[in-house]
Structures are given as structure tokens and as C-alpha cells.
Short mmCIF file of C-alpha atoms and ligand atoms in Angstrom, two decimals:
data_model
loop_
_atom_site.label_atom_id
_atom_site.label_comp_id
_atom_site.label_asym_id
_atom_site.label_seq_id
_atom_site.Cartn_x
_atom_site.Cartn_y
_atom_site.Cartn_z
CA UNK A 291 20.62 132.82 29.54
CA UNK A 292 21.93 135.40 32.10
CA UNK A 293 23.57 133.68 35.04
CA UNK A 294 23.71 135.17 38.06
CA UNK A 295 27.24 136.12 39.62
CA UNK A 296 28.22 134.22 42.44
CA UNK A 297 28.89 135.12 45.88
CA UNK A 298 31.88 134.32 47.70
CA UNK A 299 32.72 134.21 51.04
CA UNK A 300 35.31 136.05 52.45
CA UNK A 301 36.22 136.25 56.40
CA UNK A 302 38.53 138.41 58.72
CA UNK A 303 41.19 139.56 57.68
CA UNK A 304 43.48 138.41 60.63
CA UNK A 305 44.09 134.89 62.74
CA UNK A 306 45.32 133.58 65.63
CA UNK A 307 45.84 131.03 67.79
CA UNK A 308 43.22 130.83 70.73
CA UNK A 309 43.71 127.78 72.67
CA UNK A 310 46.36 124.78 73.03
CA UNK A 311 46.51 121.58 74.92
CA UNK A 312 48.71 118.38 74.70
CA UNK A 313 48.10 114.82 75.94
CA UNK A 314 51.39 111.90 75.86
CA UNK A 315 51.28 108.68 76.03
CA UNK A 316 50.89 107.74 79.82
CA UNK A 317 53.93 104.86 79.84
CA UNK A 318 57.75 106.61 80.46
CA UNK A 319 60.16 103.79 78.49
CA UNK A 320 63.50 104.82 78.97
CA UNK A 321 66.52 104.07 76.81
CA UNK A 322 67.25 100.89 78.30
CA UNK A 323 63.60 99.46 78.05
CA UNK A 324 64.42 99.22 74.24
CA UNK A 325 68.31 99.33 73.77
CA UNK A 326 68.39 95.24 73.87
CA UNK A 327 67.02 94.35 70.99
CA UNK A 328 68.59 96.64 68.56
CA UNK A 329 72.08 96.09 70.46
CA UNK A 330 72.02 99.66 71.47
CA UNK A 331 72.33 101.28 74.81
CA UNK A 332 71.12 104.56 76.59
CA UNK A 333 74.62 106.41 76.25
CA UNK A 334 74.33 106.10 72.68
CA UNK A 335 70.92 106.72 71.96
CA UNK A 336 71.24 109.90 74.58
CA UNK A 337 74.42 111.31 72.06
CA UNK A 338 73.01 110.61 68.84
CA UNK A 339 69.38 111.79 69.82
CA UNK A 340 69.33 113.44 72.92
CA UNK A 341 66.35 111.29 73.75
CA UNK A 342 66.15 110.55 77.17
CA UNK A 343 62.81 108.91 77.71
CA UNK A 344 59.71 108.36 75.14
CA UNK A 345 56.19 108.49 76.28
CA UNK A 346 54.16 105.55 74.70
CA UNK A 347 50.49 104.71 75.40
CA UNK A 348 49.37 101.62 76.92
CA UNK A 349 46.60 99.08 75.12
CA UNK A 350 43.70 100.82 76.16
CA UNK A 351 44.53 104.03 74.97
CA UNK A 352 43.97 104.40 71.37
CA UNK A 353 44.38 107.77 68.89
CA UNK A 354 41.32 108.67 69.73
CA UNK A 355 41.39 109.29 73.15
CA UNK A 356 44.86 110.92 72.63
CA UNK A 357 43.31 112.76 70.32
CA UNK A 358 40.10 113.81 71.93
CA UNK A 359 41.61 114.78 75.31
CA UNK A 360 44.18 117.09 73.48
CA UNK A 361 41.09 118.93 71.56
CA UNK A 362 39.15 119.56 74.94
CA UNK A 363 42.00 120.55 76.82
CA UNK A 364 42.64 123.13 73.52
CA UNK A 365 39.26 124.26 73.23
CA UNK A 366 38.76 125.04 77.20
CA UNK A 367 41.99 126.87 76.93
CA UNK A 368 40.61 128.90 73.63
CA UNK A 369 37.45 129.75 76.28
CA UNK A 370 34.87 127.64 73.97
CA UNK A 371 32.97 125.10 73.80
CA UNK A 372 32.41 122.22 71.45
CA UNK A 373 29.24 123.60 69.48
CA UNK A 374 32.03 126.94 68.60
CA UNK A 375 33.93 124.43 66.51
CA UNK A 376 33.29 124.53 62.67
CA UNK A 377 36.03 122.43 61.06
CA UNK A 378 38.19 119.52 62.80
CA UNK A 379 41.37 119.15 61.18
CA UNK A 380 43.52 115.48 62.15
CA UNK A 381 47.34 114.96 60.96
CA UNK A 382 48.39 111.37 61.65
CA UNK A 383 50.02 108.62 60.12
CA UNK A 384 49.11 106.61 62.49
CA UNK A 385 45.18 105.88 62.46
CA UNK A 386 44.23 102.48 62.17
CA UNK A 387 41.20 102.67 59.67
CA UNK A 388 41.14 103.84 56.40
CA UNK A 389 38.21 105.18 56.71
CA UNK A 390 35.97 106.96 58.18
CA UNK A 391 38.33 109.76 59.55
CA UNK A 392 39.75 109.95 62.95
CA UNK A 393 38.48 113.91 62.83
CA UNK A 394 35.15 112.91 62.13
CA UNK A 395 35.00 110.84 65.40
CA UNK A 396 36.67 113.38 67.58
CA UNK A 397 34.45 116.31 66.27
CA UNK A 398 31.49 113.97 67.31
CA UNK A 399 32.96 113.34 70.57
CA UNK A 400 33.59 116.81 71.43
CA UNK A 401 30.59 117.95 70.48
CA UNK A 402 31.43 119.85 67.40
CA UNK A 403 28.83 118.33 65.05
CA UNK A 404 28.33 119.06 62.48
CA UNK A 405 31.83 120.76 62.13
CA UNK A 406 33.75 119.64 58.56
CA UNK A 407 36.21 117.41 59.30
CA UNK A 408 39.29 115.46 57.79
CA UNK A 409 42.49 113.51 58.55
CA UNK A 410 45.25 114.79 56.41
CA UNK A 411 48.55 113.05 55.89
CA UNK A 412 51.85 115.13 56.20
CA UNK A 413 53.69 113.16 58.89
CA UNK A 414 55.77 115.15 60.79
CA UNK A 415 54.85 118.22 58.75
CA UNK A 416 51.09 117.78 59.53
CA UNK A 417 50.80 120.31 62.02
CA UNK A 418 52.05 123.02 60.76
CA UNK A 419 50.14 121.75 57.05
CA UNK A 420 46.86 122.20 59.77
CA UNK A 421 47.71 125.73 60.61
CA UNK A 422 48.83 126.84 57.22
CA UNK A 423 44.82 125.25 56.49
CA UNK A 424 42.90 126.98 59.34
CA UNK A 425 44.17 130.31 58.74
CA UNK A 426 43.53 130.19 55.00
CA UNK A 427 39.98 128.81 56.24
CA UNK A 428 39.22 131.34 58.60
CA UNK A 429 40.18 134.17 56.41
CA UNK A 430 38.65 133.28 53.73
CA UNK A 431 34.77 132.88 55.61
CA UNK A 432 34.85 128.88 55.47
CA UNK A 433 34.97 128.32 58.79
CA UNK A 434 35.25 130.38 62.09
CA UNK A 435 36.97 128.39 64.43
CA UNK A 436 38.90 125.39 63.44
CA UNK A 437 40.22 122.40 65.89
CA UNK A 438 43.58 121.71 64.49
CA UNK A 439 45.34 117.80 66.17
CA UNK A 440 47.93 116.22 65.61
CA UNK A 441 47.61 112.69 66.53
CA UNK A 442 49.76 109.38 66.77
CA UNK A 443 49.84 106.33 68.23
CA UNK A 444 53.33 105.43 66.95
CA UNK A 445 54.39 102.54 69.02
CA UNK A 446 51.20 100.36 66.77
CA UNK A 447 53.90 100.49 63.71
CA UNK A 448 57.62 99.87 65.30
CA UNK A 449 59.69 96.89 65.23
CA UNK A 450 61.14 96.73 68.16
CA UNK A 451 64.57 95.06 66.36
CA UNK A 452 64.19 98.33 63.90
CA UNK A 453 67.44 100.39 64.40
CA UNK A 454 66.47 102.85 62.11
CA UNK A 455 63.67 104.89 63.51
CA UNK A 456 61.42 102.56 65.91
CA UNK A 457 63.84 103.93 68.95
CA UNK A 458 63.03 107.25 68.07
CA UNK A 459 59.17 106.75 68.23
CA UNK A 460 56.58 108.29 71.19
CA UNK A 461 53.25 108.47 71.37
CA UNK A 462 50.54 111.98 71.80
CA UNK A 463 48.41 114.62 70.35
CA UNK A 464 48.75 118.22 70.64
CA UNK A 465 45.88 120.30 69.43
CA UNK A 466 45.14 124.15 68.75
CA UNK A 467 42.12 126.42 68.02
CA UNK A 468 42.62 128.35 65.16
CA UNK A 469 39.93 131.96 65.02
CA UNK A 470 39.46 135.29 64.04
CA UNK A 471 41.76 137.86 65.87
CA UNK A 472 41.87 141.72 65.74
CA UNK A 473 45.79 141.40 64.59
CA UNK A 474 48.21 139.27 62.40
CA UNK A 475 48.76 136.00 64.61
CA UNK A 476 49.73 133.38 62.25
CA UNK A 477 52.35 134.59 59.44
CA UNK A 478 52.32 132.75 56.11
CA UNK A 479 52.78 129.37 55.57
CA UNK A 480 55.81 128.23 53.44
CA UNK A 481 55.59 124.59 52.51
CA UNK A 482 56.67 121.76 49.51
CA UNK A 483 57.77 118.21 49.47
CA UNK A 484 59.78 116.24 47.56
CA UNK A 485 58.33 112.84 46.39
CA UNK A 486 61.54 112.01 44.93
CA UNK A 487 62.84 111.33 48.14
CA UNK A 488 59.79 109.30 49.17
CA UNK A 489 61.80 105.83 50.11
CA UNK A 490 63.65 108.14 52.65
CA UNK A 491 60.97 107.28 55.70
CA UNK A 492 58.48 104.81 54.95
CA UNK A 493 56.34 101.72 55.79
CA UNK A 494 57.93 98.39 54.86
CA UNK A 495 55.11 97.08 52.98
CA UNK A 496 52.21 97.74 51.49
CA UNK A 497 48.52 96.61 53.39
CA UNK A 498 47.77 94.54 50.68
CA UNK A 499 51.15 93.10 50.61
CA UNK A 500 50.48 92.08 54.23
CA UNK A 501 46.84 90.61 52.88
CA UNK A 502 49.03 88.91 50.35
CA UNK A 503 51.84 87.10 52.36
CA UNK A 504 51.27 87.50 55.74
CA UNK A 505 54.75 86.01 56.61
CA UNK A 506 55.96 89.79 55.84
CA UNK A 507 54.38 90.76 59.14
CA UNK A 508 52.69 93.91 60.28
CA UNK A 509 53.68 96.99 58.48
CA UNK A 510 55.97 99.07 60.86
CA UNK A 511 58.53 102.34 59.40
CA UNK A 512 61.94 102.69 58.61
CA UNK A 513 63.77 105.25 57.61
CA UNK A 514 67.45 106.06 55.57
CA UNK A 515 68.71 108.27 59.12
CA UNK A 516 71.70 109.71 57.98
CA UNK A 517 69.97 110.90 54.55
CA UNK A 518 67.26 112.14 56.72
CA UNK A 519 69.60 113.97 58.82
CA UNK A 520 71.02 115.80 56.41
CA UNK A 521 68.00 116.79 54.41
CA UNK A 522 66.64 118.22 57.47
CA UNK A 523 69.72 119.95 58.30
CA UNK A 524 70.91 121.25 55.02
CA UNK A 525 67.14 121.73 53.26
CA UNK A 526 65.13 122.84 56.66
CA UNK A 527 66.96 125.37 57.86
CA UNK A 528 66.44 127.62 54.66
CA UNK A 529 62.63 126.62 54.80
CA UNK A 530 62.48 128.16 58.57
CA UNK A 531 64.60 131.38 57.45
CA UNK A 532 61.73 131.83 54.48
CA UNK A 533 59.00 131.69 56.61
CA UNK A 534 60.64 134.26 59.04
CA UNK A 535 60.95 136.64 55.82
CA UNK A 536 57.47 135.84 54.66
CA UNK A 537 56.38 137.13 58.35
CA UNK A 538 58.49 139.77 58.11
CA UNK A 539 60.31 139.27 61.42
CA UNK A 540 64.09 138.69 61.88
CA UNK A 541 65.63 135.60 64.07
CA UNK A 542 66.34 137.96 66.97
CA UNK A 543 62.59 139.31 66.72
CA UNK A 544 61.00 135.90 67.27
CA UNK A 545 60.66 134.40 71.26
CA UNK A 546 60.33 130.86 70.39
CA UNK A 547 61.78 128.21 67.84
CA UNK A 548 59.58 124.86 68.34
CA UNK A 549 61.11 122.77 65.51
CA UNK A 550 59.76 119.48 64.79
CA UNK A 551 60.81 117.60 67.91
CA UNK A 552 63.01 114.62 65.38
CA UNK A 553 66.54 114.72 66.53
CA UNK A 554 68.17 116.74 69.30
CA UNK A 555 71.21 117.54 67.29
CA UNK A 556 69.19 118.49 64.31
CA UNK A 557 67.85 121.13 66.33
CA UNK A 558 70.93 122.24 67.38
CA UNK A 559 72.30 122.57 63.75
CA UNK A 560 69.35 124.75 62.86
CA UNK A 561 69.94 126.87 65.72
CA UNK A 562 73.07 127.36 64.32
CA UNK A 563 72.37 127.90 60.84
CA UNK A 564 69.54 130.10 61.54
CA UNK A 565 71.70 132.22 64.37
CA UNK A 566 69.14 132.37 66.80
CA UNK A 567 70.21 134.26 69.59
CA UNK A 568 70.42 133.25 72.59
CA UNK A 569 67.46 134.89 73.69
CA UNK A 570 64.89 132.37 71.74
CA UNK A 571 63.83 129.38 73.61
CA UNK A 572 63.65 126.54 71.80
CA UNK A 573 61.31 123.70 72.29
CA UNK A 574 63.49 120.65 73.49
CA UNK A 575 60.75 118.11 74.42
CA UNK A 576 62.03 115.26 72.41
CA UNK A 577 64.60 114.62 75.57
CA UNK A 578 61.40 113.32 77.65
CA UNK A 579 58.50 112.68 74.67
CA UNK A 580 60.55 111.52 71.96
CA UNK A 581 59.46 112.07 68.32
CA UNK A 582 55.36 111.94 68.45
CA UNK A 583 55.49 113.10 64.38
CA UNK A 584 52.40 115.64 64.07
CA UNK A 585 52.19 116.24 67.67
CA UNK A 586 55.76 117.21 68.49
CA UNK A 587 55.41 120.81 67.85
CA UNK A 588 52.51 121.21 70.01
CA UNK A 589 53.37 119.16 72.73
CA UNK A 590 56.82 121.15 72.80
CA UNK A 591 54.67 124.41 72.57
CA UNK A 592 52.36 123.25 75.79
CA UNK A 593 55.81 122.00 77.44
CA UNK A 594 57.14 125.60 76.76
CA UNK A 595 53.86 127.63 77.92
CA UNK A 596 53.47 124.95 81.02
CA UNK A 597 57.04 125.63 82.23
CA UNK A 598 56.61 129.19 82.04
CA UNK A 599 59.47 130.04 79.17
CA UNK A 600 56.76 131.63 76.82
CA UNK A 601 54.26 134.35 77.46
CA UNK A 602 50.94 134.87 75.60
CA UNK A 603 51.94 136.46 72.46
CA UNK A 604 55.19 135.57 72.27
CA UNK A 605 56.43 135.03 68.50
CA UNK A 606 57.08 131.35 67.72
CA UNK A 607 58.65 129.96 64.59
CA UNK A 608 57.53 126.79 63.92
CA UNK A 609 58.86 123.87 61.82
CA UNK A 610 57.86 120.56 60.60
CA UNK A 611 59.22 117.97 58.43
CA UNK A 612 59.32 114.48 57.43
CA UNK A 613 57.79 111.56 55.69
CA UNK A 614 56.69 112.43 52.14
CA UNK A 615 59.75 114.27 52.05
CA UNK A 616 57.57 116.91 53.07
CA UNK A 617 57.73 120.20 55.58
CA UNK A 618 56.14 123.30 56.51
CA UNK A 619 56.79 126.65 58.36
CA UNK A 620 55.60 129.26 59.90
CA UNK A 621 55.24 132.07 62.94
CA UNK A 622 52.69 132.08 64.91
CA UNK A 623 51.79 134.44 68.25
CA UNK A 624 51.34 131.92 71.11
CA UNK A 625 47.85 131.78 72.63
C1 COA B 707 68.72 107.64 63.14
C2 COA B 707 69.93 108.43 63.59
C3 COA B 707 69.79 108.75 65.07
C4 COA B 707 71.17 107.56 63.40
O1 COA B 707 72.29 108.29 63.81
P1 COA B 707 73.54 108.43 62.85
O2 COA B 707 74.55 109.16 63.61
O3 COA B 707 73.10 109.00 61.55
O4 COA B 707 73.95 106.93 62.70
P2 COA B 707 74.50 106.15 61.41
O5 COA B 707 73.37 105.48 60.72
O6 COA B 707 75.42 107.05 60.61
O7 COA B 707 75.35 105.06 62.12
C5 COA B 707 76.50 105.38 62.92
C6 COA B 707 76.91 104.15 63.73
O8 COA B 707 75.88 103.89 64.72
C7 COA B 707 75.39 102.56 64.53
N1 COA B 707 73.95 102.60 64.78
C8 COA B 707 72.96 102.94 63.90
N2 COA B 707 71.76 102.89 64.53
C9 COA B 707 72.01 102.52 65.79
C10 COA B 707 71.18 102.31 66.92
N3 COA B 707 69.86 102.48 66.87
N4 COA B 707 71.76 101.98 68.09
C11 COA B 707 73.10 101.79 68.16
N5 COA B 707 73.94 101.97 67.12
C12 COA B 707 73.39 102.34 65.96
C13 COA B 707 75.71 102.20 63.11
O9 COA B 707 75.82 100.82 62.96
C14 COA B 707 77.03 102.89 62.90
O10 COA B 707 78.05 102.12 63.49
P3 COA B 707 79.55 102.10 62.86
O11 COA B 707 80.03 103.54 62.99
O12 COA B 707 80.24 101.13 63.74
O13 COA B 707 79.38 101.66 61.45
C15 COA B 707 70.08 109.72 62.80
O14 COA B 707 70.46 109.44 61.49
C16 COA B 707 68.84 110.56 62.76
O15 COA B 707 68.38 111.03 63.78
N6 COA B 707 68.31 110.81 61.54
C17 COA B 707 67.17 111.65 61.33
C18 COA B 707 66.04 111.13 62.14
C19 COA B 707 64.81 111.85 61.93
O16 COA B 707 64.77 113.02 62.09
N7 COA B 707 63.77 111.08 61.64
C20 COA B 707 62.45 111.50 61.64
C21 COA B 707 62.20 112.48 60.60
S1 COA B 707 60.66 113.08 60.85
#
């Protein structure tokens, strides 16, 4: 028997990012609204994280609606509609039901039926794990345009008497439309993780553990800080610097360095280590936000576009990393 060959689809040869919007959480709590219970206070939780505020969401707001309102506000932005959509991509860590998939909901929600759609599961990483998917989607003729969220609800899993993470914790989604464009908008993707290191942020227990003995209580995360801090300066920083010579740019060719929003001194170590110049904004969001996990990059990129310090194809190298121990980079021309 003679099979036939197959066909295979192939797509533009270039993508970009069309369209970007952001929701947060719609409570402000400030330093002191937390500091009691892990016997901290604002000065030190200002100088160790340069967090200022976090933005949280209230009871009735779920991922979901996080979610959803960041994909409308992205795909108005991008100039389409729902029905343009052909593949919703969610990152969380933070969706309360293991199944079916938050993405499935939103693309129903927005109208995008019957897009493709998935969660996926790279914690602070997930964004920029969405991108490096979309483009290789578009390009290769899977999909057109594809809704890329990240999502969290991250006040549902802290412990308020958690000093290890719980303080560091906001809630928001920050989504972008990922399509065909006439030039090179999103450089390659340079990712890994590192399993090994997988006790470094976690959840305490288990859901079946819970099931088990409930006396455990509701799963919330911790995390080892200080190993965390120095993987992410030390390991990171390298990752970013590869991505920037995988998109063939140089540090003072890029506009924009939106690193996951996890730490404000982390940030300012990579700055360092990367010599940016002084001429590349960097995203700084965490002060008022805190750490939303997927969605800090693009809630830091709609903070940056919204204030006016980045211009429509300005060159962005973005960053994320986290819980896995996993990360991902890239550079990407702002919409
Ligand atoms: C969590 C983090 C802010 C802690 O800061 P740190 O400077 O590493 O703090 P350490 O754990 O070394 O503790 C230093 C001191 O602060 C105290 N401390 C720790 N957590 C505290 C808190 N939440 N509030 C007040 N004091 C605290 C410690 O007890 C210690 O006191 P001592 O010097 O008297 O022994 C920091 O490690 C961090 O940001 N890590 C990475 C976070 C991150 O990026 N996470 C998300 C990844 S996606």
C-alpha cells in the first residue's frame, strides 16, 4: 500500500504582539494591613521588597472575571473581536478546579468559540511560556490569533501568619493577542526549569492530604526566600542576556526590561548584571501591584504603555521565573 504524504501546515513567517490589557485586584492593602500577623512592619517590607501596596480582589471577584476583563480589554486594543480568536492560552496557579480549564471558560465568554484552549502551569514563568507558545503557533499555521492570560487569584492560597511569601502576594490578569505581522515582533524564546529545586516555592500540602486530615488546613505557598533570591539573581540574569543574543539585539538596543515583577531588589541586581543603560525603562509595578505571578509582566507592560514610558514598537525584554524552578525569556516589540 502507497500512503499518501501528508500535508502540513505552515503559517507566516513573522509575529507580533497586537493588543494588551491588564485588570488588578480592585482592594489596595497596604503594608500595614498585613504586617501584624507575621510581626513585620511596612519599613521592612518596603526595604526588603520595595512593595508598597498589593492589589487583592474582593469575594466576588473570582479568576475568571480577572481573567475575562483582561482578554477583552486585550483584544479591543488588538482591533478584534472575539470570533478572530483561535486559541486561548491561561497561565495560573491559582484556578480553583482541576478541571475543566479556566481558558475554556474565558474563550466561551469572550466569544471565541470554538477557539483551542488550555491552562498551562509555569507560575511566574507562565507568561512568557504563553508567548514563547503563540508565536510557535502562529508561525507554524495552527492558529492565527492567539489570546495569551495570565491569571491569579493569589490571596485564595496565603496564610496570612506565612512570612515567607504570603506578604508578597497580589491579585490580576494581564493578557495579550499574539498574530501574524509583516516583521520580526517576538524574538525567540529561551526557557528550562529545574525540578531539582522544586521544594524551593511550593504548596504545603497535597489536595488529597487536605481530603485526608483536614486539621492540615487549606493548602496555601511557601517558599525558601533567600534561596529564591539568589537563584533568580545569580541564574536569571544569564537567562535574560541569552534571550537578548538569541534576538540579536544588545542591552542598549532594547527600550524596555519588564522582569517578572517578584522582588524590587532582584530587579535591581539584574539591572546591574545585565548593564542596562540608563536609557531602558524598567517595569517597577510590584511597588503598587505586588507579585500577581503570571500576570506581573503584563500588568507592568500596561502600567508602562498607560504612563506613557513606552511607545508602540518599542523593544521589550521580558523575563519570568519561579515555581517549578522554572523561567522564560524573551523580546518582544510592544503593541
Ligand atoms: C522573601 C524575602 C523578601 C525575604 O527577604 P530576605 O532578605 O531574604 O530575608 P531573610 O529570610 O534572609 O531574613 C532576614 C531577616 O528578616 C526576618 N524576616 C524574614 N521574613 C520576614 C518578614 N516577612 N517580615 C519581617 N521580618 C522577616 C528574618 O527573621 C531575618 O531576621 P534576622 O536577621 O533577625 O534573623 C526575599 O528572600 C525574597 O524576596 N526572595 C525571593 C522572593 C521571590 O522572588 N519569590 C517569588 C518568586 S516567583
Amino acid at each position: 500500500m502507497t500512503r499518501p504524504t501528508l500535508r502540513q501546515a505552515t503559517g507566516p513567517a513573522h509575529t507580533r504582539i497586537l493588543g494588551l490589557g491588564g485588570v488588578r485586584g480592585e482592594i489596595v492593602v497596604t503594608n500595614d494591613d498585613i504586617a501584624g500577623p507575621i510581626d513585620s512592619s511596612d519599613e521592612w517590607i518596603r526595604q526588603r521588597t520595595g512593595i508598597v501596596t498589593r492589589r487583592r480582589a474582593g469575594a466576588d471577584t473570582d479568576l475568571l472575571a480577572l481573567a475575562t476583563g483582561a482578554a477583552e480589554a486585550a483584544i479591543k486594543d488588538a482591533g478584534l473581536t472575539g470570533a478572530d480568536i483561535d486559541a486561548v492560552i491561561i497561565s495560573t496557579v491559582t484556578y480553583p478546579h482541576q478541571t475543566p480549564s479556566a481558558a475554556a471558560i474565558v474563550a466561551d465568554r469572550i466569544g471565541a468559540t470554538p477557539a483551542a484552549a488550555w491552562d498551562i502551569s509555569a507560575a511566574c514563568a507562565g507568561y512568557c511560556y504563553g508567548i514563547g507558545q503563540a508565536d510557535a503557533l502562529v508561525r507554524s499555521g495552527s492558529a492565527r490569533h492567539v489570546l495569551v492570560v495570565g491569571a491569579e487569584k493569589m490571596s485564595d492560597y496565603v496564610d496570612p501568619t506565612d512570612r515567607s511569601i504570603s506578604f508578597l502576594l497580589g491579585d490580576g490578569a494581564g493578557a495579550v493577542v499574539i498574530g501574524p505581522s509583516d516583521t520580526p515582533g517576538i524574538g525567540p524564546t529561551v526557557w528550562g526549569s529545574d525540578g531539582a529545586q522544586a521544594q524551593a516555592i511550593r504548596q504545603t500540602h497535597s489536595w488529597l492530604q487536605w481530603r485526608d486530615d483536614p486539621s492540615l488546613g487549606w493548602p496555601t505557598l511557601r517558599q525558601e526566600g533567600p534561596t529564591v533570591f539568589k537563584w533568580a539573581v545569580w541564574q536569571m540574569a544569564p537567562v535574560a542576556q541569552r534571550a537578548l543574543d538569541a534576538a540579536g539585539v544588545t542591552a542598549d538596543q532594547i527600550d524596555a526590561f519588564i522582569p517578572h515583577q517578584a522582588n524590587m531588589r532582584i530587579i535591581d541586581q539584574m539591572i546591574k548584571q545585565l548593564k542596562l543603560p540608563e536609557t531602558v525603562v524598567v517595569g517597577r509595578d510590584i511597588a503598587d501591584t505586588g507579585n500577581t505571578s503570571a500576570a506581573s509582566i503584563p500588568l507592568a507592560t500596561e502600567r508602562l504603555r498607560r504612563e506613557g514610558l513606552v511607545e508602540p514598537g518599542a523593544l521589550a525584554l521580558q523575563i519570568g521565573f519561579g515555581a517549578g524552578l522554572v523561567y522564560a525569556a524573551q523580546v518582544v516589540a510592544l503593541p
